[in-house]
PDB file of C-alpha atoms in Angstrom:
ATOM      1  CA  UNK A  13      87.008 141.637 131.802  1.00  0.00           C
ATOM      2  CA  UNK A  14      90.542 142.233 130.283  1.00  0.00           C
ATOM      3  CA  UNK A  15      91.263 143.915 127.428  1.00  0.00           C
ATOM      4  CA  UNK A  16      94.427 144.802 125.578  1.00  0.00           C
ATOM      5  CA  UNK A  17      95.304 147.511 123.280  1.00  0.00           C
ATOM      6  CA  UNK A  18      97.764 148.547 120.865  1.00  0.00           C
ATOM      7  CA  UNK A  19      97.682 151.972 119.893  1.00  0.00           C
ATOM      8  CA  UNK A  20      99.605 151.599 116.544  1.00  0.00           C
ATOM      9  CA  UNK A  21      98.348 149.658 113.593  1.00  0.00           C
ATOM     10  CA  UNK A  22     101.127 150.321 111.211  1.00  0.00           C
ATOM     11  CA  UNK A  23     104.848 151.130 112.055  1.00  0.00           C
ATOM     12  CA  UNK A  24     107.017 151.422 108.708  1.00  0.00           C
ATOM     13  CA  UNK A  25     110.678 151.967 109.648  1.00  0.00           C
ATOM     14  CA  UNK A  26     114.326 151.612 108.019  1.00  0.00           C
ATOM     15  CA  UNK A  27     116.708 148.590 108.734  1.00  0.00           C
ATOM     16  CA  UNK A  28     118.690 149.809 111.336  1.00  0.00           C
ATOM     17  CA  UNK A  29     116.392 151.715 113.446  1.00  0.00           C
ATOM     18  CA  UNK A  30     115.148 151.487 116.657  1.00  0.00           C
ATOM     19  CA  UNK A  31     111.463 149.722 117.805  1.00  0.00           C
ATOM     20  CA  UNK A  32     109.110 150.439 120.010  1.00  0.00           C
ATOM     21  CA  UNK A  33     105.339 149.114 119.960  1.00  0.00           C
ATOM     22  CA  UNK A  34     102.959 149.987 122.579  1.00  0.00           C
ATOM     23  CA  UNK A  35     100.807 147.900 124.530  1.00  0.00           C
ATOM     24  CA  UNK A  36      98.244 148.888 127.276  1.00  0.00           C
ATOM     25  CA  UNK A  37      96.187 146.216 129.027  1.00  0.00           C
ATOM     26  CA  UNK A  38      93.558 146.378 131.751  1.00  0.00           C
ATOM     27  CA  UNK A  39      93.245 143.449 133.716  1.00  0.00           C
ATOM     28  CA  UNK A  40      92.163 143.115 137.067  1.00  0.00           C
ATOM     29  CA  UNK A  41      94.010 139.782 138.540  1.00  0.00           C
ATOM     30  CA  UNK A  42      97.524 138.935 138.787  1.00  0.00           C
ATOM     31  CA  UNK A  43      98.657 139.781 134.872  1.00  0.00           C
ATOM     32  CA  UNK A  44     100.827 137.443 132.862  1.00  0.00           C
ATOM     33  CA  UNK A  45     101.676 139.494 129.651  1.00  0.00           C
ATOM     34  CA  UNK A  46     102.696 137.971 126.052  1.00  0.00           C
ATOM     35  CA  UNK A  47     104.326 139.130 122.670  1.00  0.00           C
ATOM     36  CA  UNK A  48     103.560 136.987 119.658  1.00  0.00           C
ATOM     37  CA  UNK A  49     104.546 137.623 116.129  1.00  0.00           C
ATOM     38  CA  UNK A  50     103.108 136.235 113.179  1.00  0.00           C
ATOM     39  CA  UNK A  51     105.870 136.388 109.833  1.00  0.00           C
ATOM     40  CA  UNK A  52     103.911 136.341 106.300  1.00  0.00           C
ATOM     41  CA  UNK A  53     102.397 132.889 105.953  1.00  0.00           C
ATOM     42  CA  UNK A  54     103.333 131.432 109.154  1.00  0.00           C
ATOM     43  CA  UNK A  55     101.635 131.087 112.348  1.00  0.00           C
ATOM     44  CA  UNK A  56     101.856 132.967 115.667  1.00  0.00           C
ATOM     45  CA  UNK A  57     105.003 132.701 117.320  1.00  0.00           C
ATOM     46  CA  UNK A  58     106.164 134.267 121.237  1.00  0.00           C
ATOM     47  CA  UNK A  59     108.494 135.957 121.162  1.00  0.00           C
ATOM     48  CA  UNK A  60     108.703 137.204 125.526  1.00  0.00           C
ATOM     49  CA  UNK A  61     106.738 136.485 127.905  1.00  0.00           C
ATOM     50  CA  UNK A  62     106.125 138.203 131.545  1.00  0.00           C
ATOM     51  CA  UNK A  63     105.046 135.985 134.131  1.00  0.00           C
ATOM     52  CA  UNK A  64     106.856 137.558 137.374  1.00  0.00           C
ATOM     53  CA  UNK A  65     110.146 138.708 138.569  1.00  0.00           C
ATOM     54  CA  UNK A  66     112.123 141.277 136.543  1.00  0.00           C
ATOM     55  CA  UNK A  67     109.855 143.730 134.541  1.00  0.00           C
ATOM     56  CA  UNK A  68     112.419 143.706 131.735  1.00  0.00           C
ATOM     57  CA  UNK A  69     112.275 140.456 130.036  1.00  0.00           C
ATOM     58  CA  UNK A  70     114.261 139.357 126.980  1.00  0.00           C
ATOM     59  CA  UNK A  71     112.777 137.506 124.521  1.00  0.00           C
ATOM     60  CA  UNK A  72     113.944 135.415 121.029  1.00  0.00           C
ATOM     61  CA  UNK A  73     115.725 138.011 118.186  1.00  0.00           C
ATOM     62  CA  UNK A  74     116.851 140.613 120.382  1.00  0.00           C
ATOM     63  CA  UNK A  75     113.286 141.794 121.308  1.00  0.00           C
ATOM     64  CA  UNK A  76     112.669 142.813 124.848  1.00  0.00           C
ATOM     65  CA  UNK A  77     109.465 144.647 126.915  1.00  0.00           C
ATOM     66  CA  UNK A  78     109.025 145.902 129.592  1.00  0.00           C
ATOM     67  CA  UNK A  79     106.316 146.017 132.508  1.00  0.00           C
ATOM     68  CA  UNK A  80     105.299 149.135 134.058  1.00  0.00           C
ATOM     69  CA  UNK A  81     102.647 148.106 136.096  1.00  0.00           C
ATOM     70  CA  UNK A  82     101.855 151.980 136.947  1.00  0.00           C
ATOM     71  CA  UNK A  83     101.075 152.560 133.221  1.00  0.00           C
ATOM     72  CA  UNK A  84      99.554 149.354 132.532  1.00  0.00           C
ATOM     73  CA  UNK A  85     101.776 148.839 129.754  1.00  0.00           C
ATOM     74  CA  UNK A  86     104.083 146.186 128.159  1.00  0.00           C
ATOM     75  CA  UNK A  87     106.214 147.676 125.422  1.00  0.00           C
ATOM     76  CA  UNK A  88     107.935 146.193 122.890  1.00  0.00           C
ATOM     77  CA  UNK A  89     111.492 147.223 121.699  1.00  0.00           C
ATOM     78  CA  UNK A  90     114.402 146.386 119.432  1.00  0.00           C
ATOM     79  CA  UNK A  91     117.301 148.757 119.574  1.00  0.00           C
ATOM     80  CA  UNK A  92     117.983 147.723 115.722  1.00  0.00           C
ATOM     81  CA  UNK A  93     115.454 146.107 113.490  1.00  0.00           C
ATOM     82  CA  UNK A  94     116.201 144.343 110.242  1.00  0.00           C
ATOM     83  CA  UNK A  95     114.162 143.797 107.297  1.00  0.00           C
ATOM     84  CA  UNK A  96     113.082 140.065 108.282  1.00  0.00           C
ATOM     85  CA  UNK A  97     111.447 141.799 111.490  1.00  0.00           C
ATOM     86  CA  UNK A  98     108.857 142.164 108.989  1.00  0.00           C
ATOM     87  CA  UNK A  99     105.858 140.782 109.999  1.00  0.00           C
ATOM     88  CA  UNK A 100     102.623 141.731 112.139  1.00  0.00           C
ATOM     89  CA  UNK A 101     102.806 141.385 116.422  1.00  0.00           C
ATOM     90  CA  UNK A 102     100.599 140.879 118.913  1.00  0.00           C
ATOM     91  CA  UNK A 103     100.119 141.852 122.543  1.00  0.00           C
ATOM     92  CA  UNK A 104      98.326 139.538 124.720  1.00  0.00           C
ATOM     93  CA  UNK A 105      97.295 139.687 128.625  1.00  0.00           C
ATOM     94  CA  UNK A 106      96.529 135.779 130.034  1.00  0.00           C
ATOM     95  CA  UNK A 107      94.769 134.673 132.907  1.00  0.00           C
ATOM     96  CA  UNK A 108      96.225 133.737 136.262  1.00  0.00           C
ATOM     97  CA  UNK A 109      97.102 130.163 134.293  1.00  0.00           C
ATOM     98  CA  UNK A 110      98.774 132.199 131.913  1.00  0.00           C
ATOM     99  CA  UNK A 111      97.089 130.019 128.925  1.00  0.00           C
ATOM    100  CA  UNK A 112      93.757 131.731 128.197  1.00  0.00           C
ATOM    101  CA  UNK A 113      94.828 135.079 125.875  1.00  0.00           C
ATOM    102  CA  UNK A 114      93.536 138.075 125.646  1.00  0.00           C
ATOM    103  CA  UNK A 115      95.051 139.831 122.006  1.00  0.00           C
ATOM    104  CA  UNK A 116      95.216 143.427 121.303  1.00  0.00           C
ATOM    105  CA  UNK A 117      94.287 144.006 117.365  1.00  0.00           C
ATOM    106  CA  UNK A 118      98.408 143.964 116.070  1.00  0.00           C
ATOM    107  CA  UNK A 119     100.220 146.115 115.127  1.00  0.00           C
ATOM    108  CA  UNK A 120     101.706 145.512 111.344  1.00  0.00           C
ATOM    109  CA  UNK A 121     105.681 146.369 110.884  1.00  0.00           C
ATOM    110  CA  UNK A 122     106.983 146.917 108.134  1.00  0.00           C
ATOM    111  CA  UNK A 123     110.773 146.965 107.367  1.00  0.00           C
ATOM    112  CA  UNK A 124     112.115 148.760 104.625  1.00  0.00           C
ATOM    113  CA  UNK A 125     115.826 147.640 103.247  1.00  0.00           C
TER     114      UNK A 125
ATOM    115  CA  UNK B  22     103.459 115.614 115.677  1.00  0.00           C
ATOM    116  CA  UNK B  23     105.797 118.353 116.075  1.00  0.00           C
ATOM    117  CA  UNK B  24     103.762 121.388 115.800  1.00  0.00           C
ATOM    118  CA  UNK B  25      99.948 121.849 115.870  1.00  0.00           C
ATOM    119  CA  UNK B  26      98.602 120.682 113.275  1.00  0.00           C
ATOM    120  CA  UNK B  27      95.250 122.368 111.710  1.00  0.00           C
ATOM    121  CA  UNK B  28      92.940 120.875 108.465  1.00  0.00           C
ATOM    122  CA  UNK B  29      92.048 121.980 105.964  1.00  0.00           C
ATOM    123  CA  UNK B  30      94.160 125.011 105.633  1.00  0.00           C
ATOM    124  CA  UNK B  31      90.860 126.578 103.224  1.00  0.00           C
ATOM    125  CA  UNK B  32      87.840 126.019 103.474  1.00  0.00           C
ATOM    126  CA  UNK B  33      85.016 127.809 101.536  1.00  0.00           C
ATOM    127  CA  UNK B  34      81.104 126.930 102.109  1.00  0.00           C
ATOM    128  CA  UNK B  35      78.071 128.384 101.102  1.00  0.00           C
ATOM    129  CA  UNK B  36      75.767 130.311 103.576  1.00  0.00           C
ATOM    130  CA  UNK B  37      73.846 128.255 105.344  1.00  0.00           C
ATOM    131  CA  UNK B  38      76.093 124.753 105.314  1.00  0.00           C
ATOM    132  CA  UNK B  39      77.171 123.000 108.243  1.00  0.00           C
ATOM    133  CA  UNK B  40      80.947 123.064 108.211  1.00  0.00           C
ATOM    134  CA  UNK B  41      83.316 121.145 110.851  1.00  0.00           C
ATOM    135  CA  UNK B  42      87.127 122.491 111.099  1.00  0.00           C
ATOM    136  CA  UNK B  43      90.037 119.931 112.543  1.00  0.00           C
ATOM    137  CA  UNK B  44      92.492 120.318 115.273  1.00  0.00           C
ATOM    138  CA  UNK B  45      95.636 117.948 116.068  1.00  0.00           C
ATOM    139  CA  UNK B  46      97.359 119.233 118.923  1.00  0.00           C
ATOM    140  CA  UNK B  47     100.781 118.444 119.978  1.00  0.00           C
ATOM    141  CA  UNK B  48     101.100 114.984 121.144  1.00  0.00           C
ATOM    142  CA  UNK B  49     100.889 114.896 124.840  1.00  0.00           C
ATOM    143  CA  UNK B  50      99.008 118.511 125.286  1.00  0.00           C
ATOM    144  CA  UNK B  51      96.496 118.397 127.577  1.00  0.00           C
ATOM    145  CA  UNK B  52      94.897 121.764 127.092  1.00  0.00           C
ATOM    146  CA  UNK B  53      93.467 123.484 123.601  1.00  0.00           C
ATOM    147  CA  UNK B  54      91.937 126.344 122.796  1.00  0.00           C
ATOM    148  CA  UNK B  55      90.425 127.238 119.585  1.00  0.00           C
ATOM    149  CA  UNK B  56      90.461 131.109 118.481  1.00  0.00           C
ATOM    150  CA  UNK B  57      89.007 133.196 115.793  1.00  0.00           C
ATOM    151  CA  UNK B  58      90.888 135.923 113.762  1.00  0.00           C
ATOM    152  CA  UNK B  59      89.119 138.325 111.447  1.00  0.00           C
ATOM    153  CA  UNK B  60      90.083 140.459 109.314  1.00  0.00           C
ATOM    154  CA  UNK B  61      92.564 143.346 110.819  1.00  0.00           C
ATOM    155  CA  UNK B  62      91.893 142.499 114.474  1.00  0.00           C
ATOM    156  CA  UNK B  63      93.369 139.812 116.968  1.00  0.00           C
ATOM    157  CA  UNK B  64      93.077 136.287 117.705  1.00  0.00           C
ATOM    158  CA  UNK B  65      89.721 136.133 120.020  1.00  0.00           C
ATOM    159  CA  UNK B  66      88.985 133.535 122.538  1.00  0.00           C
ATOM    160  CA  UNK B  67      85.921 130.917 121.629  1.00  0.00           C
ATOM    161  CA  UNK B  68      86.808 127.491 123.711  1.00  0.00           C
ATOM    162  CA  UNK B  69      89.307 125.887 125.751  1.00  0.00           C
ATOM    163  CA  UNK B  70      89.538 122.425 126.400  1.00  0.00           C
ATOM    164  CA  UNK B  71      91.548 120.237 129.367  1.00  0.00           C
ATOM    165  CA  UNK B  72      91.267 116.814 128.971  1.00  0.00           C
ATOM    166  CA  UNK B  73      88.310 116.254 127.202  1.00  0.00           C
ATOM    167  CA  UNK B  74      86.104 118.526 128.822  1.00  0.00           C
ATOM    168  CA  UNK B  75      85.431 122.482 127.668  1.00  0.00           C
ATOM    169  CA  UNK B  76      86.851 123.806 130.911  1.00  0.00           C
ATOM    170  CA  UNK B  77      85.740 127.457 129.491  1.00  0.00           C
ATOM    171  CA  UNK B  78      83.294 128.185 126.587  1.00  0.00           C
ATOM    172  CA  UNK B  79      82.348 131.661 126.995  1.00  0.00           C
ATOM    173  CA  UNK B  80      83.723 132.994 123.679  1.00  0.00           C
ATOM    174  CA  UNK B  81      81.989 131.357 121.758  1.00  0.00           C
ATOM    175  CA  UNK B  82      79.606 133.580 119.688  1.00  0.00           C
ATOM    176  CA  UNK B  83      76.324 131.742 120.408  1.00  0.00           C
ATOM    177  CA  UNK B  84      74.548 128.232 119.782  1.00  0.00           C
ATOM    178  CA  UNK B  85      75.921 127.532 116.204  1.00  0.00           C
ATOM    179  CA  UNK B  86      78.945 127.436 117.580  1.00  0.00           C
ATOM    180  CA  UNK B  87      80.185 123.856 119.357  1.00  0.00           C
ATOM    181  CA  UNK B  88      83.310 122.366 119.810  1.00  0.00           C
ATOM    182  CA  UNK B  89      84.931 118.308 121.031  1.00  0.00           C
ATOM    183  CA  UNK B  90      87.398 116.571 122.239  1.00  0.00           C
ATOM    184  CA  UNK B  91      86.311 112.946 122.918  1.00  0.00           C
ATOM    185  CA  UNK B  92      89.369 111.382 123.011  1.00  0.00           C
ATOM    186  CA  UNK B  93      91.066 114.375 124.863  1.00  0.00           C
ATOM    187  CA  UNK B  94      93.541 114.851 121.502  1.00  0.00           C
ATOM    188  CA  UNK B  95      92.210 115.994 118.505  1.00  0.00           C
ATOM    189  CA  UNK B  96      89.544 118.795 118.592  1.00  0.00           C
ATOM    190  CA  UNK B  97      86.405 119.278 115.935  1.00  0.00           C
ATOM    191  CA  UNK B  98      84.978 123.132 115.753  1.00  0.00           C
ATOM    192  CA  UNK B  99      81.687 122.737 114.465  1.00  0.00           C
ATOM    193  CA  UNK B 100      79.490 125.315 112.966  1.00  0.00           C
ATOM    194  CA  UNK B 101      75.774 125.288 111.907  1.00  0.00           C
ATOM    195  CA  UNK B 102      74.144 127.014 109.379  1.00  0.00           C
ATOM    196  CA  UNK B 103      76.901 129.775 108.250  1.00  0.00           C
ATOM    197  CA  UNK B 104      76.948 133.390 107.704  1.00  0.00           C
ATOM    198  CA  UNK B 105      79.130 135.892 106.029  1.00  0.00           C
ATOM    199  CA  UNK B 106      80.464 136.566 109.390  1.00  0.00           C
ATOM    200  CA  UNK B 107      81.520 133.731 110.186  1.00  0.00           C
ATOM    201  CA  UNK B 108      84.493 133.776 107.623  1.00  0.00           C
ATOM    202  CA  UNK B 109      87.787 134.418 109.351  1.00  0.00           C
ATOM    203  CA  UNK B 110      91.024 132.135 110.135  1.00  0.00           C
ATOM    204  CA  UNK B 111      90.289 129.521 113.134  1.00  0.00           C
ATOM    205  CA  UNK B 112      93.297 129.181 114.825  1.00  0.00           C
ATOM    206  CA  UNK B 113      93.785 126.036 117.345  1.00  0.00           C
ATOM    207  CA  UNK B 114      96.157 126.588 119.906  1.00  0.00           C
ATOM    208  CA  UNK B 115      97.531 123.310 122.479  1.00  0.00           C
ATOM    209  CA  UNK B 116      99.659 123.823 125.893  1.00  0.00           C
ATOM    210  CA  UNK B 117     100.581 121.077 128.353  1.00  0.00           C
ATOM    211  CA  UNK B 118      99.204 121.891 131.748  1.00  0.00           C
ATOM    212  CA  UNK B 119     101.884 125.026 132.312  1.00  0.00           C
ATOM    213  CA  UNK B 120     103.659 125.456 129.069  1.00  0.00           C
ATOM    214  CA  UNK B 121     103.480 128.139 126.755  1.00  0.00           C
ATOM    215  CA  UNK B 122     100.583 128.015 124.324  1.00  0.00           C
ATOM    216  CA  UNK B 123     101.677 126.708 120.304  1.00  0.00           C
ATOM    217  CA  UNK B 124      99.773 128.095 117.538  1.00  0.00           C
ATOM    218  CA  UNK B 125      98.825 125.885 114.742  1.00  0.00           C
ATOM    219  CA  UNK B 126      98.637 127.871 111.453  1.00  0.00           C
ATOM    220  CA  UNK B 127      95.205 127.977 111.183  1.00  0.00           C
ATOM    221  CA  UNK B 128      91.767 127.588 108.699  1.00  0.00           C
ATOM    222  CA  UNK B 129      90.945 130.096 107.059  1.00  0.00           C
ATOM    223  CA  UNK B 130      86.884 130.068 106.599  1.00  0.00           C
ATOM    224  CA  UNK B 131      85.202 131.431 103.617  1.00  0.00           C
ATOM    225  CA  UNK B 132      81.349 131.975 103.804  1.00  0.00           C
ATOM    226  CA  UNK B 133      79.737 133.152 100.356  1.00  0.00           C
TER     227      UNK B 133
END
């Protein structure tokens, strides 16, 4: 079975400064790996997602991960976050379709101006 | 529609009721998948549909729990008798066959 977790709940940080949420997954097929985030009173976005190819992958508002497969993770990071980051994200590990998803428990960020 | 569209937004029922939650995927989506999101933790798995059929049902919780798509376009969650437990937000979810998945915004369930 696959599970996915994310090791920090809360993150509070200053505009300006740089992100980075973990993500560990365990999965034992081939792993597509997702990034949602969900703003206050709106639904669940993606933001990147990792199908193949180049570990790095660039998603939507200069967030980008990165797959190690060796650690099993899939990081999150902005070099520069601004207060309408705000919001709560979510890791997520899919099957080999890539559509059924497997979400760790969020991690809630909170920008301060 | 343009987005995923989920009624009614609230929904509170008293233990024990029957209550039946509403999905409209995107138009032309053959695959949806309804989730459930309590409190502090993330979206879990219950159903996914393609077509009309439930191509995978093993999250759902057990037999008061059931979910269709007759048409193979808009999707009813049903759920008998209620508990407390049951109250979290429902989230629907649609996808054409290799797209990424679209989030509707969700029902959130209150059982008192």
């Amino acid at each position: 079975a696959q599970s996915v977790s994310q090791h920090n709940h809360h993150v509070i940080l200053s505009e300006a400064a740089s992100l980075e949420l973990g993500c560990n997954y365990s999965y034992g097929g081939t792993v597509n790996l997702f990034w949602y985030v969900q703003y206050p009173g709106q639904h669940l976005q993606l933001l990147l997602k990792y199908f193949s190819g180049d570990p790095l992958v660039k998603g939507i508002k200069g967030f980008e991960a990165e797959f190690i497969k060796s650690k099993f993770s899939f990081n999150l990071r902005k070099p520069s976050v601004q207060w309408s980051d705000t919001a709560e994200y979510f890791c997520a590990v899919g099957n080999n379709a890539g559509n059924m998803l497997t979400f760790g428990g969020g991690t809630r960020l909170m920008v301060k101006p | 529609g343009a987005g995923v569209s989920q009624t009614p937004s609230n929904k509170v029922t008293e233990k024990g009721k029957y209550v039946e939650l509403r999905c409209d995927p995107i138009s032309g989506h053959t695959a949806l998948y309804w989730y459930r999101q309590s409190l502090g933790q993330g979206p879990e798995f219950l159903i996914y549909f393609q077509g009309t059929g439930a191509a995978d049902d093993s999250g759902l919780p057990n037999d008061r729990f059931f979910a269709v798509r007759p048409e193979g376009s808009v999707s009813t969650l049903k759920i008998q008798r209620t508990e407390r437990g049951d109250s979290a937000v429902y989230l629907c979810a649609s996808s054409s066959r290799t797209g990424p998945v679209t989030f509707g915004s969700g029902t959130r369930l209150t059982v008192v």
